[in-house]
Amino acid sequence: MAYTENYGGFWILSGYTEIKEVAGDDIRFSSAQGLTIPDKANRGQRSIPAEMDPPDFLAFRRILHPMLSPSAVERLTPVIERFAHAAIDEFIESGECDFVHDLADPLPAMTTLYKLGLPVERWKEFSEPLHRAVFLRQDNPERADVVEHLRAIGEVLYETIAARRESPRDDMISYLLGCSVDGRPVTDDEVKEMAYLVIQGGFDTTGSAISNALIQLHHDRGARRRLIDDPGLMTSAIEEFLRLEAPQLALARTANVDCEIGGHQISAGDKLLLVWASGNRDADVFDNPDELQLDRFPNRHMTFGLGAHRCLGSNLARRQIEIALQAVLQRLPDYEIDLDAATRPQTVGIAYGMYALPARFTPAPRWYRQTESLR
């Protein structure tokens, strides 16, 4: 643990035990006072239910759970597979691509929009401004119109919510509109915030996990060959990819009471940054923590968080990562990433991945006809 005076002062927790203690205690440590450091500039917006404490948090989490449960993800799997292979079809004949912009971004974007009931063909309108907001510094000219685009996303959500109130469909937004909390119907604003959280959580973190795993398999050709020869390793391999290169680095909590953590006195009101990525490499918990072990077991990584606030979308994220990696290893098994030409993020906040990731491979034929393109 360490303390910094930056951004008004906050504690940095890097050890697995200390992070687990704070993340698992929603009484002493609040999520409702913001999950980022510094806090979001616009406090009129709060992520529901992520930036909530019990009992409100539990009420809204119960609403979302059926939409993101293992059975719900299983039903969505054929759609995810179609999106993944359609994305690869767009570039496979050329022998080159950008893994971020051509696969890791579009797959979770299309999947998330499909799930919510938003137009899949407009995935770029949602994905590109969010990608720039996450990975570019605020003073970058390419980020100049990001706020305007994000506001437009909010308008699309409100328009869709109004349309679904008039004419419900078989989609997540319609489902949310039919839910109640504490004996009252959810409001349009609450549905919008839940949908926006699904978008934020479903886009760049999942995309970063995919690109991070592809980089690891670029470096470790032996691991790549093992996964090609033994697809049954994929389940444990995904957990190891998530542990070794966590796509979500850290989230914050605020102390509700005076207490002691790791031998340090914490005062009520103190901010604490829980660095999941560091906890994932704690040598007291993981043997040889800096090594990629495809069959590592047990693997109690904290990439999706811990405790009641553990990521609701983890099942959906895992399935998309699995399908994306299987598709690449099946159709582009000899891919080579040009790391010298790759673009790293200008800033690393919540999400950790790549801004651009060019690659080459042996060209191959499409699986679907050109007219079946999903873009």
CSV table of C-alpha atoms in Angstrom, one decimal:
chain,number,residue,atom,x,y,z
A,1,MET,CA,0.0,0.0,0.0
A,2,ALA,CA,1.1,3.5,-0.7
A,3,TYR,CA,-0.4,7.0,-0.4
A,4,THR,CA,-0.2,9.9,-2.9
A,5,GLU,CA,-1.3,13.5,-2.7
A,6,ASN,CA,-2.4,13.6,-6.3
A,7,TYR,CA,-6.0,14.3,-7.1
A,8,GLY,CA,-6.8,15.3,-3.6
A,9,GLY,CA,-5.0,12.3,-2.1
A,10,PHE,CA,-5.7,8.5,-2.3
A,11,TRP,CA,-4.4,5.1,-1.2
A,12,ILE,CA,-3.0,2.7,-3.8
A,13,LEU,CA,-3.6,-1.0,-2.9
A,14,SER,CA,-1.5,-3.4,-4.9
A,15,GLY,CA,-1.5,-6.6,-2.8
A,16,TYR,CA,-4.1,-9.4,-3.4
A,17,THR,CA,-5.1,-9.7,0.3
A,18,GLU,CA,-5.6,-5.9,0.9
A,19,ILE,CA,-7.6,-5.5,-2.4
A,20,LYS,CA,-9.8,-8.5,-1.6
A,21,GLU,CA,-10.6,-7.1,1.9
A,22,VAL,CA,-11.7,-3.8,0.6
A,23,ALA,CA,-13.6,-5.1,-2.5
A,24,GLY,CA,-15.5,-7.6,-0.4
A,25,ASP,CA,-16.8,-5.1,2.1
A,26,ASP,CA,-19.6,-2.9,0.9
A,27,ILE,CA,-20.3,-1.6,4.4
A,28,ARG,CA,-17.0,0.0,5.2
A,29,PHE,CA,-16.2,0.9,1.6
A,30,SER,CA,-18.5,2.7,-0.8
A,31,SER,CA,-18.8,2.4,-4.6
A,32,ALA,CA,-21.5,5.1,-4.7
A,33,GLN,CA,-19.0,7.9,-4.3
A,34,GLY,CA,-17.3,7.1,-7.6
A,35,LEU,CA,-15.2,4.3,-9.1
A,36,THR,CA,-12.5,6.4,-10.7
A,37,ILE,CA,-9.8,8.7,-9.5
A,38,PRO,CA,-10.2,11.6,-10.3
A,39,ASP,CA,-13.9,11.3,-10.1
A,40,LYS,CA,-16.0,11.7,-13.2
A,41,ALA,CA,-16.4,15.4,-14.0
A,42,ASN,CA,-20.1,15.0,-14.6
A,43,ARG,CA,-21.6,13.7,-11.4
A,44,GLY,CA,-25.1,14.1,-12.8
A,45,GLN,CA,-24.4,10.7,-14.4
A,46,ARG,CA,-23.9,7.6,-12.2
A,47,SER,CA,-23.4,4.1,-13.5
A,48,ILE,CA,-26.3,1.9,-12.3
A,49,PRO,CA,-25.7,-0.3,-10.5
A,50,ALA,CA,-21.9,-0.1,-10.4
A,51,GLU,CA,-21.9,3.2,-8.6
A,52,MET,CA,-24.4,2.2,-5.9
A,53,ASP,CA,-24.2,0.7,-2.5
A,54,PRO,CA,-26.6,-1.8,-0.9
A,55,PRO,CA,-29.5,-2.0,-0.7
A,56,ASP,CA,-30.1,-0.1,-3.9
A,57,PHE,CA,-27.2,-1.8,-5.6
A,58,LEU,CA,-28.6,-5.3,-4.9
A,59,ALA,CA,-32.1,-4.3,-6.2
A,60,PHE,CA,-30.7,-3.2,-9.6
A,61,ARG,CA,-28.2,-6.0,-9.9
A,62,ARG,CA,-31.1,-8.5,-9.5
A,63,ILE,CA,-32.8,-6.9,-12.4
A,64,LEU,CA,-29.7,-7.2,-14.7
A,65,HIS,CA,-28.6,-10.7,-13.7
A,66,PRO,CA,-31.1,-12.7,-15.9
A,67,MET,CA,-30.0,-10.8,-19.0
A,68,LEU,CA,-26.3,-11.7,-18.4
A,69,SER,CA,-26.5,-15.1,-16.8
A,70,PRO,CA,-24.7,-18.2,-18.2
A,71,SER,CA,-27.9,-19.4,-19.9
A,72,ALA,CA,-28.6,-16.0,-21.5
A,73,VAL,CA,-25.0,-16.1,-22.9
A,74,GLU,CA,-25.5,-19.6,-24.2
A,75,ARG,CA,-28.5,-18.5,-26.2
A,76,LEU,CA,-26.5,-15.6,-27.6
A,77,THR,CA,-23.5,-17.7,-28.6
A,78,PRO,CA,-24.6,-18.4,-32.3
A,79,VAL,CA,-25.0,-14.7,-32.8
A,80,ILE,CA,-21.5,-14.0,-31.4
A,81,GLU,CA,-20.0,-16.6,-33.6
A,82,ARG,CA,-21.7,-15.1,-36.7
A,83,PHE,CA,-20.4,-11.6,-35.7
A,84,ALA,CA,-16.8,-12.8,-35.2
A,85,HIS,CA,-16.6,-14.7,-38.5
A,86,ALA,CA,-18.3,-11.9,-40.4
A,87,ALA,CA,-15.8,-9.4,-39.0
A,88,ILE,CA,-12.9,-11.7,-40.1
A,89,ASP,CA,-14.5,-12.0,-43.6
A,90,GLU,CA,-14.1,-8.3,-44.0
A,91,PHE,CA,-10.3,-8.6,-44.1
A,92,ILE,CA,-9.2,-12.3,-44.5
A,93,GLU,CA,-8.8,-12.1,-48.3
A,94,SER,CA,-6.3,-9.2,-47.9
A,95,GLY,CA,-3.8,-10.9,-45.6
A,96,GLU,CA,-3.6,-8.0,-43.3
A,97,CYS,CA,-5.8,-6.3,-40.6
A,98,ASP,CA,-5.8,-4.2,-37.5
A,99,PHE,CA,-6.9,-6.6,-34.8
A,100,VAL,CA,-8.3,-3.8,-32.7
A,101,HIS,CA,-10.3,-1.9,-35.2
A,102,ASP,CA,-11.3,-4.9,-37.4
A,103,LEU,CA,-12.1,-7.6,-34.8
A,104,ALA,CA,-11.6,-6.7,-31.1
A,105,ASP,CA,-13.7,-3.5,-31.4
A,106,PRO,CA,-16.5,-4.6,-33.7
A,107,LEU,CA,-17.2,-7.9,-32.1
A,108,PRO,CA,-18.2,-6.7,-28.6
A,109,ALA,CA,-19.8,-3.6,-30.0
A,110,MET,CA,-22.1,-5.6,-32.3
A,111,THR,CA,-22.8,-8.2,-29.6
A,112,THR,CA,-23.7,-5.5,-27.1
A,113,LEU,CA,-25.9,-3.5,-29.4
A,114,TYR,CA,-27.7,-6.7,-30.5
A,115,LYS,CA,-28.3,-7.7,-26.9
A,116,LEU,CA,-29.7,-4.2,-26.0
A,117,GLY,CA,-31.9,-4.0,-29.1
A,118,LEU,CA,-29.9,-1.2,-30.8
A,119,PRO,CA,-29.0,-1.2,-34.5
A,120,VAL,CA,-26.0,-3.4,-35.0
A,121,GLU,CA,-25.1,-1.8,-38.3
A,122,ARG,CA,-24.4,1.4,-36.4
A,123,TRP,CA,-21.7,-0.1,-34.2
A,124,LYS,CA,-19.0,2.3,-35.4
A,125,GLU,CA,-21.1,5.3,-34.2
A,126,PHE,CA,-21.0,3.8,-30.7
A,127,SER,CA,-17.6,2.1,-30.7
A,128,GLU,CA,-15.2,4.7,-32.2
A,129,PRO,CA,-16.0,7.7,-29.9
A,130,LEU,CA,-15.8,5.4,-26.8
A,131,HIS,CA,-12.5,4.0,-28.0
A,132,ARG,CA,-11.0,7.4,-28.4
A,133,ALA,CA,-12.4,8.5,-25.1
A,134,VAL,CA,-10.8,5.6,-23.3
A,135,PHE,CA,-7.4,5.6,-24.9
A,136,LEU,CA,-6.6,9.2,-26.0
A,137,ARG,CA,-5.5,12.1,-23.8
A,138,GLN,CA,-8.2,14.8,-23.4
A,139,ASP,CA,-6.0,17.3,-25.2
A,140,ASN,CA,-5.6,15.2,-28.3
A,141,PRO,CA,-7.3,16.9,-31.3
A,142,GLU,CA,-8.7,13.5,-32.4
A,143,ARG,CA,-10.8,13.6,-29.2
A,144,ALA,CA,-12.3,17.1,-29.9
A,145,ASP,CA,-15.7,15.8,-30.9
A,146,VAL,CA,-15.9,12.9,-28.5
A,147,VAL,CA,-18.2,14.6,-26.0
A,148,GLU,CA,-20.6,15.4,-28.9
A,149,HIS,CA,-20.6,11.8,-30.1
A,150,LEU,CA,-21.1,10.5,-26.6
A,151,ARG,CA,-24.1,12.8,-26.1
A,152,ALA,CA,-25.5,11.5,-29.4
A,153,ILE,CA,-25.2,7.9,-28.0
A,154,GLY,CA,-27.3,9.1,-25.0
A,155,GLU,CA,-29.9,10.5,-27.3
A,156,VAL,CA,-30.1,7.3,-29.3
A,157,LEU,CA,-30.7,5.4,-26.0
A,158,TYR,CA,-33.5,7.8,-24.9
A,159,GLU,CA,-35.1,7.5,-28.4
A,160,THR,CA,-35.0,3.7,-28.2
A,161,ILE,CA,-36.4,3.7,-24.7
A,162,ALA,CA,-39.3,5.8,-25.8
A,163,ALA,CA,-39.9,3.6,-28.8
A,164,ARG,CA,-39.8,0.4,-26.7
A,165,ARG,CA,-42.3,1.9,-24.2
A,166,GLU,CA,-44.7,2.3,-27.1
A,167,SER,CA,-43.8,-1.0,-28.8
A,168,PRO,CA,-41.8,-3.5,-26.7
A,169,ARG,CA,-39.6,-6.0,-28.5
A,170,ASP,CA,-37.6,-9.1,-27.4
A,171,ASP,CA,-34.5,-7.2,-26.3
A,172,MET,CA,-32.8,-6.0,-23.1
A,173,ILE,CA,-34.1,-2.4,-23.2
A,174,SER,CA,-37.7,-3.7,-23.4
A,175,TYR,CA,-37.0,-6.1,-20.6
A,176,LEU,CA,-35.5,-3.4,-18.4
A,177,LEU,CA,-38.6,-1.2,-19.0
A,178,GLY,CA,-40.8,-3.9,-17.6
A,179,CYS,CA,-38.9,-4.2,-14.4
A,180,SER,CA,-39.6,-2.7,-10.9
A,181,VAL,CA,-37.4,-1.8,-7.9
A,182,ASP,CA,-38.8,-1.3,-4.4
A,183,GLY,CA,-42.3,-1.7,-5.7
A,184,ARG,CA,-42.1,1.0,-8.4
A,185,PRO,CA,-41.3,0.8,-12.2
A,186,VAL,CA,-37.8,1.7,-13.2
A,187,THR,CA,-37.5,5.2,-14.8
A,188,ASP,CA,-36.3,6.1,-18.3
A,189,ASP,CA,-33.2,7.6,-16.7
A,190,GLU,CA,-32.4,4.4,-14.8
A,191,VAL,CA,-32.9,2.3,-17.9
A,192,LYS,CA,-30.6,4.6,-19.8
A,193,GLU,CA,-27.9,4.4,-17.2
A,194,MET,CA,-28.1,0.6,-17.0
A,195,ALA,CA,-27.9,0.4,-20.8
A,196,TYR,CA,-25.0,2.8,-20.9
A,197,LEU,CA,-23.1,0.8,-18.3
A,198,VAL,CA,-23.6,-2.3,-20.4
A,199,ILE,CA,-22.1,-0.5,-23.4
A,200,GLN,CA,-19.2,1.0,-21.4
A,201,GLY,CA,-18.4,-2.4,-19.8
A,202,GLY,CA,-19.0,-4.4,-22.9
A,203,PHE,CA,-16.9,-2.5,-25.5
A,204,ASP,CA,-13.3,-1.6,-24.8
A,205,THR,CA,-12.7,-3.9,-21.8
A,206,THR,CA,-13.7,-7.0,-23.7
A,207,GLY,CA,-12.0,-5.7,-26.9
A,208,SER,CA,-8.8,-5.1,-24.9
A,209,ALA,CA,-8.9,-8.6,-23.4
A,210,ILE,CA,-9.0,-10.0,-27.0
A,211,SER,CA,-6.2,-7.9,-28.3
A,212,ASN,CA,-4.1,-8.5,-25.1
A,213,ALA,CA,-4.5,-12.3,-25.6
A,214,LEU,CA,-3.5,-12.1,-29.2
A,215,ILE,CA,-0.3,-10.3,-28.3
A,216,GLN,CA,0.5,-13.0,-25.7
A,217,LEU,CA,0.0,-15.7,-28.3
A,218,HIS,CA,2.2,-13.6,-30.7
A,219,HIS,CA,5.0,-13.7,-28.3
A,220,ASP,CA,4.6,-17.3,-27.1
A,221,ARG,CA,4.3,-19.5,-30.2
A,222,GLY,CA,4.5,-22.6,-28.2
A,223,ALA,CA,1.3,-21.6,-26.3
A,224,ARG,CA,-0.4,-20.8,-29.6
A,225,ARG,CA,0.5,-24.2,-31.0
A,226,ARG,CA,-0.8,-25.9,-27.8
A,227,LEU,CA,-4.2,-24.1,-28.1
A,228,ILE,CA,-4.5,-25.1,-31.8
A,229,ASP,CA,-3.7,-28.7,-31.1
A,230,ASP,CA,-5.7,-28.9,-27.8
A,231,PRO,CA,-8.8,-26.6,-28.0
A,232,GLY,CA,-9.8,-28.0,-24.6
A,233,LEU,CA,-7.2,-25.8,-23.0
A,234,MET,CA,-9.1,-22.7,-24.1
A,235,THR,CA,-11.2,-22.3,-20.9
A,236,SER,CA,-8.2,-22.2,-18.5
A,237,ALA,CA,-6.1,-20.3,-21.1
A,238,ILE,CA,-8.7,-17.4,-21.1
A,239,GLU,CA,-8.5,-17.1,-17.3
A,240,GLU,CA,-4.7,-16.9,-17.6
A,241,PHE,CA,-4.9,-14.3,-20.3
A,242,LEU,CA,-7.2,-12.3,-18.1
A,243,ARG,CA,-4.9,-12.6,-15.1
A,244,LEU,CA,-1.7,-11.8,-16.9
A,245,GLU,CA,-2.8,-8.8,-18.9
A,246,ALA,CA,-5.9,-7.5,-17.1
A,247,PRO,CA,-8.0,-5.4,-19.5
A,248,GLN,CA,-9.4,-3.4,-16.5
A,249,LEU,CA,-6.5,-2.2,-14.4
A,250,ALA,CA,-8.2,-0.7,-11.3
A,251,LEU,CA,-11.3,0.7,-9.7
A,252,ALA,CA,-11.8,2.9,-6.7
A,253,ARG,CA,-13.7,2.8,-3.4
A,254,THR,CA,-14.3,5.4,-0.7
A,255,ALA,CA,-13.9,4.5,3.0
A,256,ASN,CA,-17.1,5.0,5.0
A,257,VAL,CA,-15.5,4.6,8.4
A,258,ASP,CA,-12.1,4.9,10.1
A,259,CYS,CA,-10.4,1.5,9.8
A,260,GLU,CA,-7.1,-0.3,9.3
A,261,ILE,CA,-6.0,-2.1,6.1
A,262,GLY,CA,-2.7,-3.8,5.8
A,263,GLY,CA,-1.4,-2.1,8.9
A,264,HIS,CA,-2.3,1.4,7.6
A,265,GLN,CA,-4.8,3.7,9.2
A,266,ILE,CA,-7.6,4.7,6.8
A,267,SER,CA,-9.8,7.6,7.6
A,268,ALA,CA,-13.5,8.0,6.7
A,269,GLY,CA,-13.7,9.7,3.3
A,270,ASP,CA,-10.3,8.4,2.1
A,271,LYS,CA,-10.2,7.2,-1.5
A,272,LEU,CA,-8.6,3.8,-2.3
A,273,LEU,CA,-7.6,2.6,-5.7
A,274,LEU,CA,-7.8,-1.2,-6.0
A,275,VAL,CA,-5.2,-2.2,-8.6
A,276,TRP,CA,-6.6,-5.6,-9.9
A,277,ALA,CA,-3.7,-6.0,-12.4
A,278,SER,CA,-1.2,-5.8,-9.5
A,279,GLY,CA,-3.1,-8.2,-7.3
A,280,ASN,CA,-3.2,-10.6,-10.3
A,281,ARG,CA,0.6,-10.8,-10.1
A,282,ASP,CA,1.0,-11.2,-6.3
A,283,ALA,CA,3.6,-13.9,-5.8
A,284,ASP,CA,2.0,-14.8,-2.5
A,285,VAL,CA,-1.0,-16.0,-4.4
A,286,PHE,CA,0.2,-17.0,-7.8
A,287,ASP,CA,3.3,-19.2,-8.5
A,288,ASN,CA,5.6,-17.6,-11.1
A,289,PRO,CA,3.1,-14.8,-11.5
A,290,ASP,CA,4.8,-13.2,-14.5
A,291,GLU,CA,4.7,-16.4,-16.6
A,292,LEU,CA,1.9,-17.5,-19.0
A,293,GLN,CA,0.6,-20.9,-17.9
A,294,LEU,CA,-2.3,-22.0,-20.0
A,295,ASP,CA,-3.4,-24.7,-17.6
A,296,ARG,CA,-2.9,-22.7,-14.4
A,297,PHE,CA,-5.1,-24.0,-11.6
A,298,PRO,CA,-6.4,-22.6,-9.3
A,299,ASN,CA,-6.5,-19.2,-10.9
A,300,ARG,CA,-8.4,-16.8,-8.6
A,301,HIS,CA,-7.6,-13.7,-10.5
A,302,MET,CA,-9.5,-10.5,-9.8
A,303,THR,CA,-9.8,-9.0,-13.3
A,304,PHE,CA,-13.6,-9.0,-13.0
A,305,GLY,CA,-13.4,-7.6,-9.5
A,306,LEU,CA,-14.4,-9.4,-6.2
A,307,GLY,CA,-17.4,-9.4,-3.9
A,308,ALA,CA,-20.9,-8.2,-4.6
A,309,HIS,CA,-19.7,-5.7,-7.2
A,310,ARG,CA,-18.0,-8.4,-9.3
A,311,CYS,CA,-18.6,-7.7,-13.0
A,312,LEU,CA,-22.0,-8.9,-14.1
A,313,GLY,CA,-20.9,-9.1,-17.7
A,314,SER,CA,-18.0,-11.6,-17.0
A,315,ASN,CA,-19.9,-14.5,-18.6
A,316,LEU,CA,-20.6,-12.6,-21.8
A,317,ALA,CA,-17.0,-11.2,-21.9
A,318,ARG,CA,-15.5,-14.7,-21.5
A,319,ARG,CA,-17.6,-16.1,-24.3
A,320,GLN,CA,-16.7,-13.4,-26.7
A,321,ILE,CA,-13.0,-13.8,-25.9
A,322,GLU,CA,-13.3,-17.5,-26.4
A,323,ILE,CA,-15.1,-17.2,-29.8
A,324,ALA,CA,-12.7,-14.5,-31.1
A,325,LEU,CA,-9.6,-16.5,-30.2
A,326,GLN,CA,-11.0,-19.7,-31.6
A,327,ALA,CA,-11.9,-17.9,-34.8
A,328,VAL,CA,-8.4,-16.4,-35.2
A,329,LEU,CA,-6.6,-19.6,-34.4
A,330,GLN,CA,-8.8,-21.5,-36.9
A,331,ARG,CA,-8.7,-19.0,-39.7
A,332,LEU,CA,-5.5,-17.0,-39.2
A,333,PRO,CA,-3.2,-19.5,-37.4
A,334,ASP,CA,0.0,-18.0,-38.7
A,335,TYR,CA,-0.8,-14.3,-37.8
A,336,GLU,CA,2.2,-12.0,-37.1
A,337,ILE,CA,1.6,-8.8,-35.2
A,338,ASP,CA,3.6,-5.7,-36.2
A,339,LEU,CA,4.3,-4.4,-32.7
A,340,ASP,CA,6.6,-1.6,-34.1
A,341,ALA,CA,3.6,-0.2,-35.9
A,342,ALA,CA,1.1,-0.8,-33.1
A,343,THR,CA,-0.4,2.2,-31.3
A,344,ARG,CA,-0.3,2.1,-27.5
A,345,PRO,CA,-2.9,4.1,-25.5
A,346,GLN,CA,-1.9,7.6,-24.6
A,347,THR,CA,-3.5,7.2,-21.2
A,348,VAL,CA,-4.3,4.2,-19.1
A,349,GLY,CA,-7.3,4.6,-16.8
A,350,ILE,CA,-9.9,1.8,-16.3
A,351,ALA,CA,-9.2,0.0,-19.6
A,352,TYR,CA,-5.8,-1.4,-20.6
A,353,GLY,CA,-5.3,-2.5,-24.2
A,354,MET,CA,-4.1,-1.3,-27.5
A,355,TYR,CA,-5.4,1.6,-29.7
A,356,ALA,CA,-4.3,-0.1,-32.9
A,357,LEU,CA,-2.7,-3.5,-33.6
A,358,PRO,CA,-1.7,-4.2,-37.2
A,359,ALA,CA,-1.1,-7.8,-38.2
A,360,ARG,CA,-0.4,-10.0,-41.3
A,361,PHE,CA,-1.3,-13.6,-42.1
A,362,THR,CA,-1.8,-15.9,-45.0
A,363,PRO,CA,-4.9,-14.8,-47.0
A,364,ALA,CA,-7.8,-17.2,-47.1
A,365,PRO,CA,-11.4,-17.2,-48.5
A,366,ARG,CA,-14.4,-15.6,-46.9
A,367,TRP,CA,-17.0,-17.8,-45.1
A,368,TYR,CA,-20.0,-15.7,-46.0
A,369,ARG,CA,-21.1,-13.9,-49.2
A,370,GLN,CA,-20.2,-10.3,-49.6
A,371,THR,CA,-23.9,-9.4,-49.5
A,372,GLU,CA,-24.2,-11.0,-46.0
A,373,SER,CA,-21.8,-8.5,-44.5
A,374,LEU,CA,-23.0,-7.3,-41.1
A,375,ARG,CA,-21.4,-3.9,-41.3
